[in-house]
mmCIF file of C-alpha atoms and ligand atoms in Angstrom:
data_model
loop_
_atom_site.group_PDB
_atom_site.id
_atom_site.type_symbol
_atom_site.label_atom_id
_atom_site.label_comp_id
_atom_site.label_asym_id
_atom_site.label_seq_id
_atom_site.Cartn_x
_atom_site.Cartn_y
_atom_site.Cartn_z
ATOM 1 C CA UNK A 1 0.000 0.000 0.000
ATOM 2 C CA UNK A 2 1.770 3.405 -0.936
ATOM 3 C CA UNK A 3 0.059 5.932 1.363
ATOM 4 C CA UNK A 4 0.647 9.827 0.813
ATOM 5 C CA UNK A 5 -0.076 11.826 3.958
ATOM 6 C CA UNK A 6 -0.894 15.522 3.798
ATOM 7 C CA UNK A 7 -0.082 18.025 7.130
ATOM 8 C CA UNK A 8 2.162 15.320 8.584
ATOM 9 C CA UNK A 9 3.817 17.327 10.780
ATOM 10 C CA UNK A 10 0.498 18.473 12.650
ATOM 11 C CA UNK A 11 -1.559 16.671 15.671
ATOM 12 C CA UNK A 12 -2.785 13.623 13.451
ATOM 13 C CA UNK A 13 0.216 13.718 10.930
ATOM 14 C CA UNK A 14 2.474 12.406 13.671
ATOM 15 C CA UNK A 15 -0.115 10.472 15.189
ATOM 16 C CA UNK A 16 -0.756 8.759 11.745
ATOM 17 C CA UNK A 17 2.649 8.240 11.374
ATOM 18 C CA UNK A 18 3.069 6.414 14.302
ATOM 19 C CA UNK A 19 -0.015 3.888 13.163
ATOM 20 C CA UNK A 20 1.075 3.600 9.670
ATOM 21 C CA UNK A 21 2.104 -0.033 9.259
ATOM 22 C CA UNK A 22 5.862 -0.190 8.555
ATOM 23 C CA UNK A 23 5.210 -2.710 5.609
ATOM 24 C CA UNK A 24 3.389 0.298 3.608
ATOM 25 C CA UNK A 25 5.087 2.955 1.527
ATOM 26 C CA UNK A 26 4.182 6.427 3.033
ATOM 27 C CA UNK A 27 5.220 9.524 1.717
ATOM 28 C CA UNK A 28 4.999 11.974 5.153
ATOM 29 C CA UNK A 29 4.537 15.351 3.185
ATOM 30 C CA UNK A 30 5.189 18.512 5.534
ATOM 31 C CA UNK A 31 3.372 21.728 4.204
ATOM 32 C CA UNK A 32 6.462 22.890 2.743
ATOM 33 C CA UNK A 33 7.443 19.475 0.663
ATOM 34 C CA UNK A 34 3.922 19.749 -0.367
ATOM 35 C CA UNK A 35 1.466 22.919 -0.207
ATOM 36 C CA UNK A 36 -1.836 21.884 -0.721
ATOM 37 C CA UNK A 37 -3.060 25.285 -1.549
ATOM 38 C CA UNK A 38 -0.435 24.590 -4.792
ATOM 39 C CA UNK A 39 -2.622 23.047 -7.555
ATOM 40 C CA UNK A 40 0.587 21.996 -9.679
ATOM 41 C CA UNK A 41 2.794 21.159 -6.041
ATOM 42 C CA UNK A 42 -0.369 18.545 -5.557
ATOM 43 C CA UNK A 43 -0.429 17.251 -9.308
ATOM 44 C CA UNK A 44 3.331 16.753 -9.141
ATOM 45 C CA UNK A 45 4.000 15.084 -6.098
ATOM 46 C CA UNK A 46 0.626 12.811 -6.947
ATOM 47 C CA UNK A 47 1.758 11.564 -10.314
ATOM 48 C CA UNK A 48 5.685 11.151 -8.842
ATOM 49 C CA UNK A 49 4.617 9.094 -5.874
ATOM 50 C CA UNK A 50 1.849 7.525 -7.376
ATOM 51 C CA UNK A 51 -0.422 6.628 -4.138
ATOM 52 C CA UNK A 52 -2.974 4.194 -3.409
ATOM 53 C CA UNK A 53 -4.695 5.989 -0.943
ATOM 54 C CA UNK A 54 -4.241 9.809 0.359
ATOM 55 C CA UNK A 55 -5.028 10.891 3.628
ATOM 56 C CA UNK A 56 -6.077 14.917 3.933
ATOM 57 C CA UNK A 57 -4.682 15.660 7.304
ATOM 58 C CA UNK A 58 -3.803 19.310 5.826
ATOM 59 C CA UNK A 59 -5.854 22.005 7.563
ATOM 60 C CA UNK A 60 -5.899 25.609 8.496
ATOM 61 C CA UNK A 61 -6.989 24.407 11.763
ATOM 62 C CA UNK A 62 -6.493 28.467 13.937
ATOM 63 C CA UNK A 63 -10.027 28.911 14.565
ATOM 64 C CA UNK A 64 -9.646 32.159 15.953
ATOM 65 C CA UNK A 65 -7.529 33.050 13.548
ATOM 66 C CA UNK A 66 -9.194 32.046 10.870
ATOM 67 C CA UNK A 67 -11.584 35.099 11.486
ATOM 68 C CA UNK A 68 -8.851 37.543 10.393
ATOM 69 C CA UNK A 69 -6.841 35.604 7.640
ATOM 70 C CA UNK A 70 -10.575 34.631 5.800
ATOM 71 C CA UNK A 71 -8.710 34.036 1.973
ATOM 72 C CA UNK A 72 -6.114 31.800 3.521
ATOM 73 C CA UNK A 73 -8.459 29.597 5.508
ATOM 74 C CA UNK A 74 -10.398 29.159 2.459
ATOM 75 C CA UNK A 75 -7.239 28.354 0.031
ATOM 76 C CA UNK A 76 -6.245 25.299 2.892
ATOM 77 C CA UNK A 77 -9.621 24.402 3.811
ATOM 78 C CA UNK A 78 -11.877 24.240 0.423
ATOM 79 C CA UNK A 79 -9.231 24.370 -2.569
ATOM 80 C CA UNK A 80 -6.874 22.853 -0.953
ATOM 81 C CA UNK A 81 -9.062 19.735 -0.410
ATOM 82 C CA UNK A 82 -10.650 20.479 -3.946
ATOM 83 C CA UNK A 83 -7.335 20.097 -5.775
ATOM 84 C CA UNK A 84 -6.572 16.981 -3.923
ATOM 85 C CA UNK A 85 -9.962 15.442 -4.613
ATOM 86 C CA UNK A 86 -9.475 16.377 -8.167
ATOM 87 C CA UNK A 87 -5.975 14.891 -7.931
ATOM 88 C CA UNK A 88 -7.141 11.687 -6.299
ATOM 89 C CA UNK A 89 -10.211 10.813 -8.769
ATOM 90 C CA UNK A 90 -8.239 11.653 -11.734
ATOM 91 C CA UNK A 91 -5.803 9.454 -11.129
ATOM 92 C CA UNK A 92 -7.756 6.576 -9.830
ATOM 93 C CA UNK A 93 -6.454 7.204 -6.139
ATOM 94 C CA UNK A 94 -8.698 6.548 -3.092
ATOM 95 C CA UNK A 95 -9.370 9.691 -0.454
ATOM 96 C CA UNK A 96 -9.617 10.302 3.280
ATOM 97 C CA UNK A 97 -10.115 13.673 3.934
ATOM 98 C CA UNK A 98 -10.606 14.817 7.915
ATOM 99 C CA UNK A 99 -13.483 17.469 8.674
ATOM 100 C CA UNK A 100 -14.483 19.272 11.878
ATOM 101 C CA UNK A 101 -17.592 19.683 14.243
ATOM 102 C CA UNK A 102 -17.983 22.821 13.456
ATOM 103 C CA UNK A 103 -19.676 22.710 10.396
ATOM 104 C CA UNK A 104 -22.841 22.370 12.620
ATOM 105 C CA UNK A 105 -24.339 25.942 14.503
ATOM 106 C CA UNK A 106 -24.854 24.059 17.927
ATOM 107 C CA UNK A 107 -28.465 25.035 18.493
ATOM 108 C CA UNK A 108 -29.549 20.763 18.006
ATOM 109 C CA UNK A 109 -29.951 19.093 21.640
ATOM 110 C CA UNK A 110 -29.125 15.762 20.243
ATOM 111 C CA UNK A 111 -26.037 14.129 18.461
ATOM 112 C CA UNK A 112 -25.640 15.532 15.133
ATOM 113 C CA UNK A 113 -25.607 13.011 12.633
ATOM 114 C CA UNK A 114 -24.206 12.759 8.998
ATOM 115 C CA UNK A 115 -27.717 13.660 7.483
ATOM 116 C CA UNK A 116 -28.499 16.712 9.849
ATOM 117 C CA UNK A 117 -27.971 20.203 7.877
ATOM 118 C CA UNK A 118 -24.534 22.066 8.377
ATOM 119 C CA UNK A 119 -24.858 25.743 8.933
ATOM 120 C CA UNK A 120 -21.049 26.843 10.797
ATOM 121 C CA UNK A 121 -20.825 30.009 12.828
ATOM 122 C CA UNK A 122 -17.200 30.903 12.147
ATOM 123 C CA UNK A 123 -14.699 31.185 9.246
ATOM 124 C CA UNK A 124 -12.776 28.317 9.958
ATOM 125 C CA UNK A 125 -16.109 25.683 9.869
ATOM 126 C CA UNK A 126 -17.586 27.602 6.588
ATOM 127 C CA UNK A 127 -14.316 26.835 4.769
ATOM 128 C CA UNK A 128 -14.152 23.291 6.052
ATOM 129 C CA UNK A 129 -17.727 22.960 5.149
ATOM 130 C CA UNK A 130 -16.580 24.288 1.734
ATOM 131 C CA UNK A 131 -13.884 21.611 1.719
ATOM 132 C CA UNK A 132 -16.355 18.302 2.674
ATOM 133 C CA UNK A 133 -18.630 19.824 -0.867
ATOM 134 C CA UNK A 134 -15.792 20.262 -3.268
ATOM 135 C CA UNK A 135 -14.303 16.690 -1.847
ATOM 136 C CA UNK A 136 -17.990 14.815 -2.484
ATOM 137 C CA UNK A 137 -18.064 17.000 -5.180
ATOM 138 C CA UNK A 138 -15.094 16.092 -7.250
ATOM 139 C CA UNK A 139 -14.337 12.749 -5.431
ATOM 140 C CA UNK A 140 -17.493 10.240 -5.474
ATOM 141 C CA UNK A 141 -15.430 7.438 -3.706
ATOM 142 C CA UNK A 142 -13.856 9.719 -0.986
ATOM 143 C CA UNK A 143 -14.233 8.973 2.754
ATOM 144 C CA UNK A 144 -14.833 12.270 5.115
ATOM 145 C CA UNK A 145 -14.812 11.568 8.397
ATOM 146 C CA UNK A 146 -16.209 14.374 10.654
ATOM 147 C CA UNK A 147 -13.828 14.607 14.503
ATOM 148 C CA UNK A 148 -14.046 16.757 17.501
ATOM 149 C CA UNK A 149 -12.183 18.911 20.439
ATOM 150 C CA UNK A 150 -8.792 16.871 19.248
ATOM 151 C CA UNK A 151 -6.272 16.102 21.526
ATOM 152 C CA UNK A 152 -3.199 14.118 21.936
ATOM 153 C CA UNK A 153 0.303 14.416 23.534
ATOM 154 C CA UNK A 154 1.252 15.913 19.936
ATOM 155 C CA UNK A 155 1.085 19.136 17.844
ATOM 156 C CA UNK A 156 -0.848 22.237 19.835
ATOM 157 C CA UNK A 157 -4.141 21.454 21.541
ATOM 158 C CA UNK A 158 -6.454 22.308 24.199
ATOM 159 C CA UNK A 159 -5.029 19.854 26.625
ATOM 160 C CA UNK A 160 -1.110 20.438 26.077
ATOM 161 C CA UNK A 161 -2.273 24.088 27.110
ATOM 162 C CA UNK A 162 -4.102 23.693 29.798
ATOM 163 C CA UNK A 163 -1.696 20.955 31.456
ATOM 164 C CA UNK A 164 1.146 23.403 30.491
ATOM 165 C CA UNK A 165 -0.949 26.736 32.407
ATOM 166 C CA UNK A 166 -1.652 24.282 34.902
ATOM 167 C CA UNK A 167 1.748 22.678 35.685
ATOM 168 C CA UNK A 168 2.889 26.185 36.160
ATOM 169 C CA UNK A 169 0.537 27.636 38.576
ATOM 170 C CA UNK A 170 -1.706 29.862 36.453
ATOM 171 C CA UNK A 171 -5.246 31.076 37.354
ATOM 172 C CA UNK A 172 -7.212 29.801 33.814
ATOM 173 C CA UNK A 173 -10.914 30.597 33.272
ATOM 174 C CA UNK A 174 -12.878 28.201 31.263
ATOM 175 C CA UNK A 175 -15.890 28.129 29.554
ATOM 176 C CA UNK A 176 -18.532 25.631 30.729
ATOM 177 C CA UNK A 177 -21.335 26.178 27.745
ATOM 178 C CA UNK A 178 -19.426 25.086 24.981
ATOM 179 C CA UNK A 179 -20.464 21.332 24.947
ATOM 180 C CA UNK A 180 -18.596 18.589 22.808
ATOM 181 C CA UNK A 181 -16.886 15.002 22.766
ATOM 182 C CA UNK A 182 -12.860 15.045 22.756
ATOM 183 C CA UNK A 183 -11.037 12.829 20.762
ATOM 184 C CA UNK A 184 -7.928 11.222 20.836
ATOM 185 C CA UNK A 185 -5.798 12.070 17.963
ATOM 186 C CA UNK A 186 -4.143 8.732 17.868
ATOM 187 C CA UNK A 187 -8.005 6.665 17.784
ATOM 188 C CA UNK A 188 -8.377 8.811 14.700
ATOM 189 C CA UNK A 189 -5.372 7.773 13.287
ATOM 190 C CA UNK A 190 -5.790 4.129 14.400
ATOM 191 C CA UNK A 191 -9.373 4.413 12.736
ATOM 192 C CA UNK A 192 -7.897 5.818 9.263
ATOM 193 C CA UNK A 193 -5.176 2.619 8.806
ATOM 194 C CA UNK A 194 -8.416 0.414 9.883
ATOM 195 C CA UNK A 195 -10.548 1.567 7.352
ATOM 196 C CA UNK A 196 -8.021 1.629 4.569
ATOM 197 C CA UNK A 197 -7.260 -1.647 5.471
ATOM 198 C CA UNK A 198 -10.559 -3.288 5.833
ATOM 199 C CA UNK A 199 -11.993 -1.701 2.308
ATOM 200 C CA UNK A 200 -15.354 -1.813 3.949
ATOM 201 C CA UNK A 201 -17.052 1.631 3.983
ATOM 202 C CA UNK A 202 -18.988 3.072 1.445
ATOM 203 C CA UNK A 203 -18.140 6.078 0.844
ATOM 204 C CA UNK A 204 -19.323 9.171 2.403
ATOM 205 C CA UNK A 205 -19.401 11.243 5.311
ATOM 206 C CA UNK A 206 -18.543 9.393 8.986
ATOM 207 C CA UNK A 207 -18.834 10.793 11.954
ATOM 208 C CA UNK A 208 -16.117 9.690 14.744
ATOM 209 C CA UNK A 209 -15.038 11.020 18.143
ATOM 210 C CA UNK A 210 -14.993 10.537 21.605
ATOM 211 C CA UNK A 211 -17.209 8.330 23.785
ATOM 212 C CA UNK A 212 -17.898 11.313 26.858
ATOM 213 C CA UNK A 213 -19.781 14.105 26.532
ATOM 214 C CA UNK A 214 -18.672 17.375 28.460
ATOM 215 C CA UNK A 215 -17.557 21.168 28.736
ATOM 216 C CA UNK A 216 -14.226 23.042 27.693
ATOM 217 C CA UNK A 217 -14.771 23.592 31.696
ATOM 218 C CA UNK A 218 -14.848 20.056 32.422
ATOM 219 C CA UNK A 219 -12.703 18.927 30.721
ATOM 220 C CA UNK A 220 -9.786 21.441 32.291
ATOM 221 C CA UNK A 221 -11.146 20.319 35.341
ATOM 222 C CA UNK A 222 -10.318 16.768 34.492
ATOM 223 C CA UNK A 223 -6.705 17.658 33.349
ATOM 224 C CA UNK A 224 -6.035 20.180 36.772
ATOM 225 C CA UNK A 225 -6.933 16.871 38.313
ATOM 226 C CA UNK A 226 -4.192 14.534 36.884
ATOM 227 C CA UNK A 227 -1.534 17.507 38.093
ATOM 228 C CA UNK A 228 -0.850 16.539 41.370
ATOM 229 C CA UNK A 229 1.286 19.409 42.529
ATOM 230 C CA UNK A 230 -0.129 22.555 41.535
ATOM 231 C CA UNK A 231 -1.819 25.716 42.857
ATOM 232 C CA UNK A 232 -3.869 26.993 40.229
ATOM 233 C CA UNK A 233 -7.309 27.409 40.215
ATOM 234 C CA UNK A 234 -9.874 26.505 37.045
ATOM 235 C CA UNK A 235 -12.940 28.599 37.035
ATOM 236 C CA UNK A 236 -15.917 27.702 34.920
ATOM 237 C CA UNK A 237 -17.078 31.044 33.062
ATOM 238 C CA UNK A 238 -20.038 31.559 29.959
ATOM 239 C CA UNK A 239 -19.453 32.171 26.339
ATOM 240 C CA UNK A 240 -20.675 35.654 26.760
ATOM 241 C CA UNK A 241 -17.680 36.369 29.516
ATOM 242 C CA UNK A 242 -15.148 35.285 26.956
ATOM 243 C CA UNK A 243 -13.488 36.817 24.608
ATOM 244 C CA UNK A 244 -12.919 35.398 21.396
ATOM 245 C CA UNK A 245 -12.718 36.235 17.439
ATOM 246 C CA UNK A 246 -14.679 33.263 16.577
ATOM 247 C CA UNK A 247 -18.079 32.514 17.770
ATOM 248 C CA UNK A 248 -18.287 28.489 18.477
ATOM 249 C CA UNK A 249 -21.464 26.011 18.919
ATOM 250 C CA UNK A 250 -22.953 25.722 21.910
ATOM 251 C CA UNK A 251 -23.308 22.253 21.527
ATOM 252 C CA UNK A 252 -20.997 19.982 18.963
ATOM 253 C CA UNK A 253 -21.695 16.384 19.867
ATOM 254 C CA UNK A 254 -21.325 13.976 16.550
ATOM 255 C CA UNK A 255 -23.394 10.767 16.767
ATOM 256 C CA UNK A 256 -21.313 7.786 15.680
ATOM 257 C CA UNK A 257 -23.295 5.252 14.998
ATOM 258 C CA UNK A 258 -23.038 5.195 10.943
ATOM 259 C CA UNK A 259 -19.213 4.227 11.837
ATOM 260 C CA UNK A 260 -20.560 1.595 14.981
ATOM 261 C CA UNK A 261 -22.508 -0.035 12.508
ATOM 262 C CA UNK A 262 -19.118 -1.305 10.583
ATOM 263 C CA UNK A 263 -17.605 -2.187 13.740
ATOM 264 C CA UNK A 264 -15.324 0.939 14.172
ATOM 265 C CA UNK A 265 -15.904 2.038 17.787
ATOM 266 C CA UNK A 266 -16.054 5.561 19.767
ATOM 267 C CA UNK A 267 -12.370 6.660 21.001
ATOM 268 C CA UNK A 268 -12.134 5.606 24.615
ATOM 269 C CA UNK A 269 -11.710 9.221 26.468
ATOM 270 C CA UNK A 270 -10.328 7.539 29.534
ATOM 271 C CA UNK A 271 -7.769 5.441 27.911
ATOM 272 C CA UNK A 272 -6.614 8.740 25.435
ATOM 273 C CA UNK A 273 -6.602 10.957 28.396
ATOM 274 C CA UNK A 274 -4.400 9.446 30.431
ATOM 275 C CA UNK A 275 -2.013 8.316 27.347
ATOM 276 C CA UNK A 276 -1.921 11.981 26.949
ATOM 277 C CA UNK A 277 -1.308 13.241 30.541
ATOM 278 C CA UNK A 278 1.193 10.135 31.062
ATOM 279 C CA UNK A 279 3.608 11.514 28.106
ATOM 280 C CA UNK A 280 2.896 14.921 29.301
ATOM 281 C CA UNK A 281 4.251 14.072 32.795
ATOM 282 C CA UNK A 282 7.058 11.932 31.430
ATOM 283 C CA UNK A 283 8.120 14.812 28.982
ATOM 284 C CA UNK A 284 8.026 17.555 31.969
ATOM 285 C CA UNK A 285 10.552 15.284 34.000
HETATM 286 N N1 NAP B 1 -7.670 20.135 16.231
HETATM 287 C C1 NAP B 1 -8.956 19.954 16.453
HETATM 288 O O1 NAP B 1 -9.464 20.161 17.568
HETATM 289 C C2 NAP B 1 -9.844 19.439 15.360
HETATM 290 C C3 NAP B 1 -11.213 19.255 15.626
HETATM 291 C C4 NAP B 1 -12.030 18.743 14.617
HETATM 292 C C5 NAP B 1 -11.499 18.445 13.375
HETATM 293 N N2 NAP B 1 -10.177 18.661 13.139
HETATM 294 C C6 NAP B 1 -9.661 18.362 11.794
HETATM 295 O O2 NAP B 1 -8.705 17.321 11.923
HETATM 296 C C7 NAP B 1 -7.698 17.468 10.921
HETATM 297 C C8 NAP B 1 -6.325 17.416 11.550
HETATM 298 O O3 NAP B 1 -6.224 18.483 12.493
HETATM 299 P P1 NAP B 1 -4.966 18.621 13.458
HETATM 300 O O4 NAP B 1 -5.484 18.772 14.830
HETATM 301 O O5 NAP B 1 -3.960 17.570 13.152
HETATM 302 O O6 NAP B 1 -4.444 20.049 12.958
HETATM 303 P P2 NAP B 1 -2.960 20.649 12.979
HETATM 304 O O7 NAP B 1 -2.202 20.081 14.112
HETATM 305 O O8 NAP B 1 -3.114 22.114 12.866
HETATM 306 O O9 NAP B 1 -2.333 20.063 11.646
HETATM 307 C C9 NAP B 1 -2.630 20.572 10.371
HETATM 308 C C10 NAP B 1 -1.370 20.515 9.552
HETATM 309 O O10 NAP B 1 -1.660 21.023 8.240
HETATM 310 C C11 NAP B 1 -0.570 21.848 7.864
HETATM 311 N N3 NAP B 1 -0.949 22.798 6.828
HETATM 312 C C12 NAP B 1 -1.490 24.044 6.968
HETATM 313 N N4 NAP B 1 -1.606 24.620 5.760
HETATM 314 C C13 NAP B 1 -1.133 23.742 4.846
HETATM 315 C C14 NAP B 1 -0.964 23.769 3.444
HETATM 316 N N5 NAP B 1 -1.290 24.841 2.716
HETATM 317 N N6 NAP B 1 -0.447 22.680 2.820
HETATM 318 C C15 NAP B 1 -0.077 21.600 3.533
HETATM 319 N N7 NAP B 1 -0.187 21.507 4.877
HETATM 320 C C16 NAP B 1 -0.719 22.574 5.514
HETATM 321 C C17 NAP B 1 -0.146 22.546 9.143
HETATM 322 O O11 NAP B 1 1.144 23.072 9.015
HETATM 323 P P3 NAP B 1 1.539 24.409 9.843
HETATM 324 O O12 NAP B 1 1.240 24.096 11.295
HETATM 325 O O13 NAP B 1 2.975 24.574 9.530
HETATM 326 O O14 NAP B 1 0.643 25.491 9.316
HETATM 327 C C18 NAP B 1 -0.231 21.384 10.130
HETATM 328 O O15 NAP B 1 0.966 20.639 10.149
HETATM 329 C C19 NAP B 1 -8.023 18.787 10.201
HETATM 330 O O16 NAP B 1 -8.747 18.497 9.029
HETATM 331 C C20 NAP B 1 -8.912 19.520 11.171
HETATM 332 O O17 NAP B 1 -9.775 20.418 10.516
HETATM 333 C C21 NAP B 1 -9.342 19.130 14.101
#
């Protein structure tokens, strides 16, 4: 299997090249070998390397600052994906691209599923929405699968700053109406070399993330806990007390059970959680 991965170097480009079996040929292209947002770049490396499968893991993933630098979220995040799609199909090459929660507005009070309508509240989830129609568009065989509130000991996330404000005493408010599922960056990348492998899915949209619900708040609260020696306090605060560029959904859960169906189960918070505190710790030694 020959296996060209976009964005390796962020949060699930290292974790997918950790899960990558060692007896396939991947090409780990870094935004600079390979600049998605550079139709000829893409065509090149596609017809040098001549991949099976790619995996999208390219993103302009800065939601807040997404709000500012509009064009260039939009280049990464729709024709970025669009010129890989176009890429893929032409060529006969399968597709898994990697979309975001936040191409729903948060206002459902159940799980959103694959077949509810998207309608994103910020810059960064209107370009990734752009992305999932010009892959579906251009690629009828591609996979999307829709994540959530990733984390991992890799890359930049919520958790590796929080444990890192935490670890060094630091007062952090938190908001506690943002609900959503965390996922472990590693489950998605475990999830990706499954499906490749097993040649099951149809394709489509797939929704895949974490099996426990809960707040930014709570989920701070949960990582303050795992730092034993520490005097910083986590306070819960609303939406409307924080400031951000980017307005977020309220509510972001995905339901999974398309994926369940075929056998490809929720990632296990507990077991991700303390994989990721664990290498934390051992790192801060
Ligand atoms: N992180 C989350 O909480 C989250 C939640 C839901 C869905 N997702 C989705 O999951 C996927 C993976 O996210 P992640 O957490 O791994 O994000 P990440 O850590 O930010 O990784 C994205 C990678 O893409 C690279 N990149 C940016 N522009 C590029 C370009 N023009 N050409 C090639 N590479 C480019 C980035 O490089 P630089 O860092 O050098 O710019 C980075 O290495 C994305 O599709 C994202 O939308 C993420």
């Amino acid at each position: 299997m020959r296996v060209l991965l976009t964005g390796a170097n962020g949060q699930l480009g290292q974790s997918l090249r950790q899960y990558i079996p060692t007896d396939w040929v991947v090409l780990p292209a870094d935004k600079i070998f390979l600049d998605i947002t550079n139709q000829s770049n893409v065509n090149r490396v596609i017809s040098s390397f001549k991949p099976d499968v790619i995996i999208n893991a390219a993103a302009f993933t800065s939601v807040d600052e997404a709000e500012v630098s509009i064009e260039l979220a939009e280049q990464v995040n729709f024709l970025g994906a669009k010129y890989i799609a176009e890429a893929a199909k032409n060529n006969g090459i399968k597709l898994i691209h990697v979309s975001t929660d936040y191409v729903f507005d948060g206002k459902s009070a159940n799980p959103y599923t694959e077949q509810d309508i998207t309608e994103p509240l910020n810059v960064y989830g209107t370009s990734k929405m752009h992305g999932e129609i010009a892959v579906l568009e251009n690629h009828a065989e591609a996979i999307i699968i829709r994540t959530s509130w990733v984390y991992s000991e890799y890359g930049k996330n919520f958790l590796k700053t929080i444990f890192k404000l935490i670890e060094n005493d630091k007062d952090i408010k938190v908001v506690s109406d943002q609900i959503g599922a965390p996922t472990y960056a590693p489950d998605i990348a475990k999830l990706i070399v499954d499906i490749i492998r097993d040649d099951k899915l149809q394709p489509g949209l797939y929704h895949f993330s974490g099996d426990q619900v809960m707040s930014w708040y709570d989920f701070a609260h949960k990582i303050a806990e795992s730092v034993t020696v520490s005097n910083s306090k986590v306070e819960g605060i609303s939406s409307s007390e924080y400031t951000s560029a980017a307005k977020r959904p309220s509510y972001s859960v995905l339901n999974c059970d398309k994926l369940e169906k075929f056998g490809y189960k929720r990632s296990n918070f507990s077991i991700g959680f303390n994989q990721s505190i664990s290498a934390l710790i051992d790192e801060s030694k």
